[in-house]
Amino acid sequence: MRIVALAGGIGGARFLRGLLAAVGPQDEITVIGNTGDDIHLYGLKVCPDLDTVMYTLGGGIHEEQGWGRTDETWSIKAEMKEYGVGPEWFGLGDRDFATHLVRSQMLTAGYSLSQVTEALCVRWKPGVRLLPMSDDRVETHVRITDEQGTRAVHFQEYWVRLHAAVDAEAIIPVGADTAKPAPGVLEAIAAADVILFPPSNPVVSIGTILAVPGIREAVAAAPAPVVGLSPIIGGAPVRGMADKVLAAVGVEATAEAVALNYGSALIDGWLVDTADEASVAAVEDAGIACRAVPLLMTDVEATAEMARAALALAEQVRT
């Protein structure tokens, strides 16, 4: 079975770990990772979502945080602070710095982001083929209004420094309109037996991937069933502040509303948590097969059960 998953950061990475536990060694998983969260810091190219997938599946993630390296130290960040060089609000540990140094050196030498990601994965052996959504530079920005007036800030600043405390007025994937899918992305989608939308942020993770011209169209046209898992349980995000960015695109923070925002032209099946079982009928009325199952990723086995439920729904849709 050839499985393609579109994935953002922590939620996507943890779901993928469960997916790997649910499938057999003969199955092939291609992950199309969001690069809209990418940011340049200290002269380095930082790819938070790609790295979170790579570290999580490769056994190097800081489990409690869900991001960054395990057994991390912070000497470089402390020294940068002494020099008065910021930003202080974005934490890069010493081990993490090494990844960004290698990536930036390779990019400067002329390698594409796809080639760099493949090279980094040689060390981490994530068990999946990890592809950036695009080799072109795409950055998600958020329009806000605060004491400085109306302005756009990088998504990382909005999420990490401001903690989404200010209303998001618009989400702008800068550069996405002229970006091209990375090599292998469209081919993987066309050849897939199943396409999955993990419980990643539907706006700034999966939504940004779909904003790259050709990717949404390829998913919609793919012969494989497309099944998503709700990141919203009981009217609230499982993790993070997805409700803030959903509001910016006029979508209510409910499992039903997120499914309808994707629409039946894009997804064939949708899993909601048992807490949202009342929404199943409305989603199915919209032409999307829907089932209610436990969607809390409490451990790897619970997450594997979610993955099995998604694959089972895909098979039901296929038949």
JSON list of C-alpha atoms in Angstrom, two decimals, residues 84-221:
[
{"chain": "A", "resi": 84, "resn": "GLY", "atom": "CA", "xyz": [22.64, 41.16, 21.95]},
{"chain": "A", "resi": 85, "resn": "VAL", "atom": "CA", "xyz": [21.60, 39.12, 18.95]},
{"chain": "A", "resi": 86, "resn": "GLY", "atom": "CA", "xyz": [18.04, 37.87, 18.86]},
{"chain": "A", "resi": 87, "resn": "PRO", "atom": "CA", "xyz": [15.34, 36.94, 18.64]},
{"chain": "A", "resi": 88, "resn": "GLU", "atom": "CA", "xyz": [15.23, 35.61, 22.19]},
{"chain": "A", "resi": 89, "resn": "TRP", "atom": "CA", "xyz": [11.66, 34.34, 21.81]},
{"chain": "A", "resi": 90, "resn": "PHE", "atom": "CA", "xyz": [12.59, 31.55, 19.40]},
{"chain": "A", "resi": 91, "resn": "GLY", "atom": "CA", "xyz": [14.54, 28.75, 21.04]},
{"chain": "A", "resi": 92, "resn": "LEU", "atom": "CA", "xyz": [17.20, 26.90, 19.10]},
{"chain": "A", "resi": 93, "resn": "GLY", "atom": "CA", "xyz": [19.21, 24.45, 21.17]},
{"chain": "A", "resi": 94, "resn": "ASP", "atom": "CA", "xyz": [22.79, 23.44, 20.44]},
{"chain": "A", "resi": 95, "resn": "ARG", "atom": "CA", "xyz": [21.89, 20.08, 18.89]},
{"chain": "A", "resi": 96, "resn": "ASP", "atom": "CA", "xyz": [19.15, 21.71, 16.82]},
{"chain": "A", "resi": 97, "resn": "PHE", "atom": "CA", "xyz": [21.61, 24.35, 15.60]},
{"chain": "A", "resi": 98, "resn": "ALA", "atom": "CA", "xyz": [23.70, 21.61, 14.01]},
{"chain": "A", "resi": 99, "resn": "THR", "atom": "CA", "xyz": [20.77, 20.55, 11.79]},
{"chain": "A", "resi": 100, "resn": "HIS", "atom": "CA", "xyz": [20.20, 24.11, 10.63]},
{"chain": "A", "resi": 101, "resn": "LEU", "atom": "CA", "xyz": [23.91, 24.64, 10.00]},
{"chain": "A", "resi": 102, "resn": "VAL", "atom": "CA", "xyz": [24.10, 21.54, 7.80]},
{"chain": "A", "resi": 103, "resn": "ARG", "atom": "CA", "xyz": [20.92, 22.52, 5.95]},
{"chain": "A", "resi": 104, "resn": "SER", "atom": "CA", "xyz": [22.08, 26.09, 5.35]},
{"chain": "A", "resi": 105, "resn": "GLN", "atom": "CA", "xyz": [25.53, 25.01, 4.16]},
{"chain": "A", "resi": 106, "resn": "MET", "atom": "CA", "xyz": [24.01, 22.60, 1.66]},
{"chain": "A", "resi": 107, "resn": "LEU", "atom": "CA", "xyz": [21.51, 25.17, 0.39]},
{"chain": "A", "resi": 108, "resn": "THR", "atom": "CA", "xyz": [24.34, 27.70, -0.05]},
{"chain": "A", "resi": 109, "resn": "ALA", "atom": "CA", "xyz": [26.27, 25.06, -1.99]},
{"chain": "A", "resi": 110, "resn": "GLY", "atom": "CA", "xyz": [23.39, 24.81, -4.43]},
{"chain": "A", "resi": 111, "resn": "TYR", "atom": "CA", "xyz": [21.43, 21.79, -3.23]},
{"chain": "A", "resi": 112, "resn": "SER", "atom": "CA", "xyz": [17.64, 22.03, -3.22]},
{"chain": "A", "resi": 113, "resn": "LEU", "atom": "CA", "xyz": [15.59, 21.77, -0.04]},
{"chain": "A", "resi": 114, "resn": "SER", "atom": "CA", "xyz": [14.37, 18.35, -1.24]},
{"chain": "A", "resi": 115, "resn": "GLN", "atom": "CA", "xyz": [17.94, 17.11, -1.62]},
{"chain": "A", "resi": 116, "resn": "VAL", "atom": "CA", "xyz": [18.93, 18.55, 1.75]},
{"chain": "A", "resi": 117, "resn": "THR", "atom": "CA", "xyz": [15.94, 16.93, 3.47]},
{"chain": "A", "resi": 118, "resn": "GLU", "atom": "CA", "xyz": [16.80, 13.58, 1.93]},
{"chain": "A", "resi": 119, "resn": "ALA", "atom": "CA", "xyz": [20.39, 13.92, 3.14]},
{"chain": "A", "resi": 120, "resn": "LEU", "atom": "CA", "xyz": [19.33, 14.82, 6.68]},
{"chain": "A", "resi": 121, "resn": "CYS", "atom": "CA", "xyz": [17.00, 11.82, 6.77]},
{"chain": "A", "resi": 122, "resn": "VAL", "atom": "CA", "xyz": [19.93, 9.51, 6.03]},
{"chain": "A", "resi": 123, "resn": "ARG", "atom": "CA", "xyz": [20.98, 10.09, 9.61]},
{"chain": "A", "resi": 124, "resn": "TRP", "atom": "CA", "xyz": [17.53, 9.98, 11.21]},
{"chain": "A", "resi": 125, "resn": "LYS", "atom": "CA", "xyz": [15.99, 7.12, 9.22]},
{"chain": "A", "resi": 126, "resn": "PRO", "atom": "CA", "xyz": [12.40, 8.23, 9.86]},
{"chain": "A", "resi": 127, "resn": "GLY", "atom": "CA", "xyz": [10.90, 5.23, 8.06]},
{"chain": "A", "resi": 128, "resn": "VAL", "atom": "CA", "xyz": [9.03, 7.46, 5.60]},
{"chain": "A", "resi": 129, "resn": "ARG", "atom": "CA", "xyz": [9.95, 9.38, 2.49]},
{"chain": "A", "resi": 130, "resn": "LEU", "atom": "CA", "xyz": [9.88, 12.99, 3.66]},
{"chain": "A", "resi": 131, "resn": "LEU", "atom": "CA", "xyz": [9.34, 15.62, 0.96]},
{"chain": "A", "resi": 132, "resn": "PRO", "atom": "CA", "xyz": [9.01, 19.37, 1.47]},
{"chain": "A", "resi": 133, "resn": "MET", "atom": "CA", "xyz": [5.87, 20.71, -0.19]},
{"chain": "A", "resi": 134, "resn": "SER", "atom": "CA", "xyz": [8.08, 22.97, -2.33]},
{"chain": "A", "resi": 135, "resn": "ASP", "atom": "CA", "xyz": [11.74, 23.79, -2.85]},
{"chain": "A", "resi": 136, "resn": "ASP", "atom": "CA", "xyz": [10.73, 27.43, -3.27]},
{"chain": "A", "resi": 137, "resn": "ARG", "atom": "CA", "xyz": [10.61, 29.85, -0.35]},
{"chain": "A", "resi": 138, "resn": "VAL", "atom": "CA", "xyz": [7.15, 30.07, 1.20]},
{"chain": "A", "resi": 139, "resn": "GLU", "atom": "CA", "xyz": [6.45, 31.77, 4.54]},
{"chain": "A", "resi": 140, "resn": "THR", "atom": "CA", "xyz": [3.12, 32.01, 6.29]},
{"chain": "A", "resi": 141, "resn": "HIS", "atom": "CA", "xyz": [2.41, 35.49, 7.63]},
{"chain": "A", "resi": 142, "resn": "VAL", "atom": "CA", "xyz": [-0.45, 36.67, 9.82]},
{"chain": "A", "resi": 143, "resn": "ARG", "atom": "CA", "xyz": [-2.12, 40.07, 9.61]},
{"chain": "A", "resi": 144, "resn": "ILE", "atom": "CA", "xyz": [-2.82, 41.54, 13.04]},
{"chain": "A", "resi": 145, "resn": "THR", "atom": "CA", "xyz": [-3.72, 44.84, 14.62]},
{"chain": "A", "resi": 146, "resn": "ASP", "atom": "CA", "xyz": [-2.07, 45.76, 17.91]},
{"chain": "A", "resi": 147, "resn": "GLU", "atom": "CA", "xyz": [-0.53, 48.81, 19.58]},
{"chain": "A", "resi": 148, "resn": "GLN", "atom": "CA", "xyz": [1.81, 49.12, 16.60]},
{"chain": "A", "resi": 149, "resn": "GLY", "atom": "CA", "xyz": [-1.11, 49.28, 14.19]},
{"chain": "A", "resi": 150, "resn": "THR", "atom": "CA", "xyz": [-2.13, 46.89, 11.44]},
{"chain": "A", "resi": 151, "resn": "ARG", "atom": "CA", "xyz": [0.80, 44.82, 10.22]},
{"chain": "A", "resi": 152, "resn": "ALA", "atom": "CA", "xyz": [1.85, 41.37, 9.06]},
{"chain": "A", "resi": 153, "resn": "VAL", "atom": "CA", "xyz": [4.11, 39.20, 11.18]},
{"chain": "A", "resi": 154, "resn": "HIS", "atom": "CA", "xyz": [5.72, 35.85, 10.47]},
{"chain": "A", "resi": 155, "resn": "PHE", "atom": "CA", "xyz": [3.60, 32.98, 11.72]},
{"chain": "A", "resi": 156, "resn": "GLN", "atom": "CA", "xyz": [6.35, 31.92, 14.11]},
{"chain": "A", "resi": 157, "resn": "GLU", "atom": "CA", "xyz": [6.27, 35.34, 15.76]},
{"chain": "A", "resi": 158, "resn": "TYR", "atom": "CA", "xyz": [2.48, 35.20, 15.99]},
{"chain": "A", "resi": 159, "resn": "TRP", "atom": "CA", "xyz": [2.49, 31.67, 17.45]},
{"chain": "A", "resi": 160, "resn": "VAL", "atom": "CA", "xyz": [5.62, 31.65, 19.61]},
{"chain": "A", "resi": 161, "resn": "ARG", "atom": "CA", "xyz": [6.21, 35.24, 20.70]},
{"chain": "A", "resi": 162, "resn": "LEU", "atom": "CA", "xyz": [2.65, 36.57, 20.77]},
{"chain": "A", "resi": 163, "resn": "HIS", "atom": "CA", "xyz": [1.06, 33.20, 21.73]},
{"chain": "A", "resi": 164, "resn": "ALA", "atom": "CA", "xyz": [-1.81, 34.04, 19.35]},
{"chain": "A", "resi": 165, "resn": "ALA", "atom": "CA", "xyz": [-3.08, 36.51, 21.96]},
{"chain": "A", "resi": 166, "resn": "VAL", "atom": "CA", "xyz": [-3.99, 38.97, 19.20]},
{"chain": "A", "resi": 167, "resn": "ASP", "atom": "CA", "xyz": [-6.77, 38.13, 16.77]},
{"chain": "A", "resi": 168, "resn": "ALA", "atom": "CA", "xyz": [-5.54, 36.88, 13.39]},
{"chain": "A", "resi": 169, "resn": "GLU", "atom": "CA", "xyz": [-7.23, 38.96, 10.69]},
{"chain": "A", "resi": 170, "resn": "ALA", "atom": "CA", "xyz": [-5.82, 37.12, 7.68]},
{"chain": "A", "resi": 171, "resn": "ILE", "atom": "CA", "xyz": [-3.43, 34.29, 6.90]},
{"chain": "A", "resi": 172, "resn": "ILE", "atom": "CA", "xyz": [-1.08, 34.98, 4.00]},
{"chain": "A", "resi": 173, "resn": "PRO", "atom": "CA", "xyz": [1.13, 32.20, 2.61]},
{"chain": "A", "resi": 174, "resn": "VAL", "atom": "CA", "xyz": [3.71, 34.53, 1.09]},
{"chain": "A", "resi": 175, "resn": "GLY", "atom": "CA", "xyz": [5.26, 33.07, -2.04]},
{"chain": "A", "resi": 176, "resn": "ALA", "atom": "CA", "xyz": [2.87, 30.14, -2.27]},
{"chain": "A", "resi": 177, "resn": "ASP", "atom": "CA", "xyz": [1.15, 31.49, -5.38]},
{"chain": "A", "resi": 178, "resn": "THR", "atom": "CA", "xyz": [4.36, 31.31, -7.41]},
{"chain": "A", "resi": 179, "resn": "ALA", "atom": "CA", "xyz": [5.85, 28.22, -5.77]},
{"chain": "A", "resi": 180, "resn": "LYS", "atom": "CA", "xyz": [6.08, 24.86, -7.49]},
{"chain": "A", "resi": 181, "resn": "PRO", "atom": "CA", "xyz": [5.55, 21.47, -5.85]},
{"chain": "A", "resi": 182, "resn": "ALA", "atom": "CA", "xyz": [8.84, 19.85, -4.93]},
{"chain": "A", "resi": 183, "resn": "PRO", "atom": "CA", "xyz": [10.06, 17.00, -7.12]},
{"chain": "A", "resi": 184, "resn": "GLY", "atom": "CA", "xyz": [8.15, 13.82, -6.38]},
{"chain": "A", "resi": 185, "resn": "VAL", "atom": "CA", "xyz": [5.17, 15.49, -4.69]},
{"chain": "A", "resi": 186, "resn": "LEU", "atom": "CA", "xyz": [2.67, 15.33, -7.53]},
{"chain": "A", "resi": 187, "resn": "GLU", "atom": "CA", "xyz": [3.92, 11.91, -8.60]},
{"chain": "A", "resi": 188, "resn": "ALA", "atom": "CA", "xyz": [3.43, 10.52, -5.07]},
{"chain": "A", "resi": 189, "resn": "ILE", "atom": "CA", "xyz": [-0.11, 11.89, -4.89]},
{"chain": "A", "resi": 190, "resn": "ALA", "atom": "CA", "xyz": [-1.03, 10.44, -8.30]},
{"chain": "A", "resi": 191, "resn": "ALA", "atom": "CA", "xyz": [0.38, 7.00, -7.40]},
{"chain": "A", "resi": 192, "resn": "ALA", "atom": "CA", "xyz": [-1.09, 6.83, -3.88]},
{"chain": "A", "resi": 193, "resn": "ASP", "atom": "CA", "xyz": [-3.49, 4.14, -2.73]},
{"chain": "A", "resi": 194, "resn": "VAL", "atom": "CA", "xyz": [-4.58, 6.31, 0.22]},
{"chain": "A", "resi": 195, "resn": "ILE", "atom": "CA", "xyz": [-4.14, 10.01, 0.99]},
{"chain": "A", "resi": 196, "resn": "LEU", "atom": "CA", "xyz": [-4.38, 11.11, 4.61]},
{"chain": "A", "resi": 197, "resn": "PHE", "atom": "CA", "xyz": [-4.82, 14.51, 6.26]},
{"chain": "A", "resi": 198, "resn": "PRO", "atom": "CA", "xyz": [-3.51, 13.99, 9.82]},
{"chain": "A", "resi": 199, "resn": "PRO", "atom": "CA", "xyz": [-4.90, 16.11, 12.67]},
{"chain": "A", "resi": 200, "resn": "SER", "atom": "CA", "xyz": [-2.56, 18.97, 11.77]},
{"chain": "A", "resi": 201, "resn": "ASN", "atom": "CA", "xyz": [-3.60, 22.61, 11.71]},
{"chain": "A", "resi": 202, "resn": "PRO", "atom": "CA", "xyz": [-6.04, 22.83, 8.78]},
{"chain": "A", "resi": 203, "resn": "VAL", "atom": "CA", "xyz": [-5.13, 26.43, 7.95]},
{"chain": "A", "resi": 204, "resn": "VAL", "atom": "CA", "xyz": [-1.40, 26.96, 8.45]},
{"chain": "A", "resi": 205, "resn": "SER", "atom": "CA", "xyz": [-0.21, 23.38, 8.01]},
{"chain": "A", "resi": 206, "resn": "ILE", "atom": "CA", "xyz": [-2.36, 21.42, 5.57]},
{"chain": "A", "resi": 207, "resn": "GLY", "atom": "CA", "xyz": [-3.92, 24.59, 4.18]},
{"chain": "A", "resi": 208, "resn": "THR", "atom": "CA", "xyz": [-0.51, 26.01, 3.30]},
{"chain": "A", "resi": 209, "resn": "ILE", "atom": "CA", "xyz": [0.54, 22.79, 1.57]},
{"chain": "A", "resi": 210, "resn": "LEU", "atom": "CA", "xyz": [-2.67, 22.90, -0.48]},
{"chain": "A", "resi": 211, "resn": "ALA", "atom": "CA", "xyz": [-1.96, 26.55, -1.36]},
{"chain": "A", "resi": 212, "resn": "VAL", "atom": "CA", "xyz": [0.99, 25.55, -3.54]},
{"chain": "A", "resi": 213, "resn": "PRO", "atom": "CA", "xyz": [-0.38, 25.54, -7.10]},
{"chain": "A", "resi": 214, "resn": "GLY", "atom": "CA", "xyz": [-1.01, 22.03, -8.33]},
{"chain": "A", "resi": 215, "resn": "ILE", "atom": "CA", "xyz": [-1.15, 20.22, -5.00]},
{"chain": "A", "resi": 216, "resn": "ARG", "atom": "CA", "xyz": [-4.83, 20.82, -4.17]},
{"chain": "A", "resi": 217, "resn": "GLU", "atom": "CA", "xyz": [-5.73, 19.97, -7.74]},
{"chain": "A", "resi": 218, "resn": "ALA", "atom": "CA", "xyz": [-3.67, 16.78, -7.63]},
{"chain": "A", "resi": 219, "resn": "VAL", "atom": "CA", "xyz": [-5.29, 15.64, -4.38]},
{"chain": "A", "resi": 220, "resn": "ALA", "atom": "CA", "xyz": [-8.78, 16.38, -5.73]},
{"chain": "A", "resi": 221, "resn": "ALA", "atom": "CA", "xyz": [-8.06, 14.49, -8.95]}
]
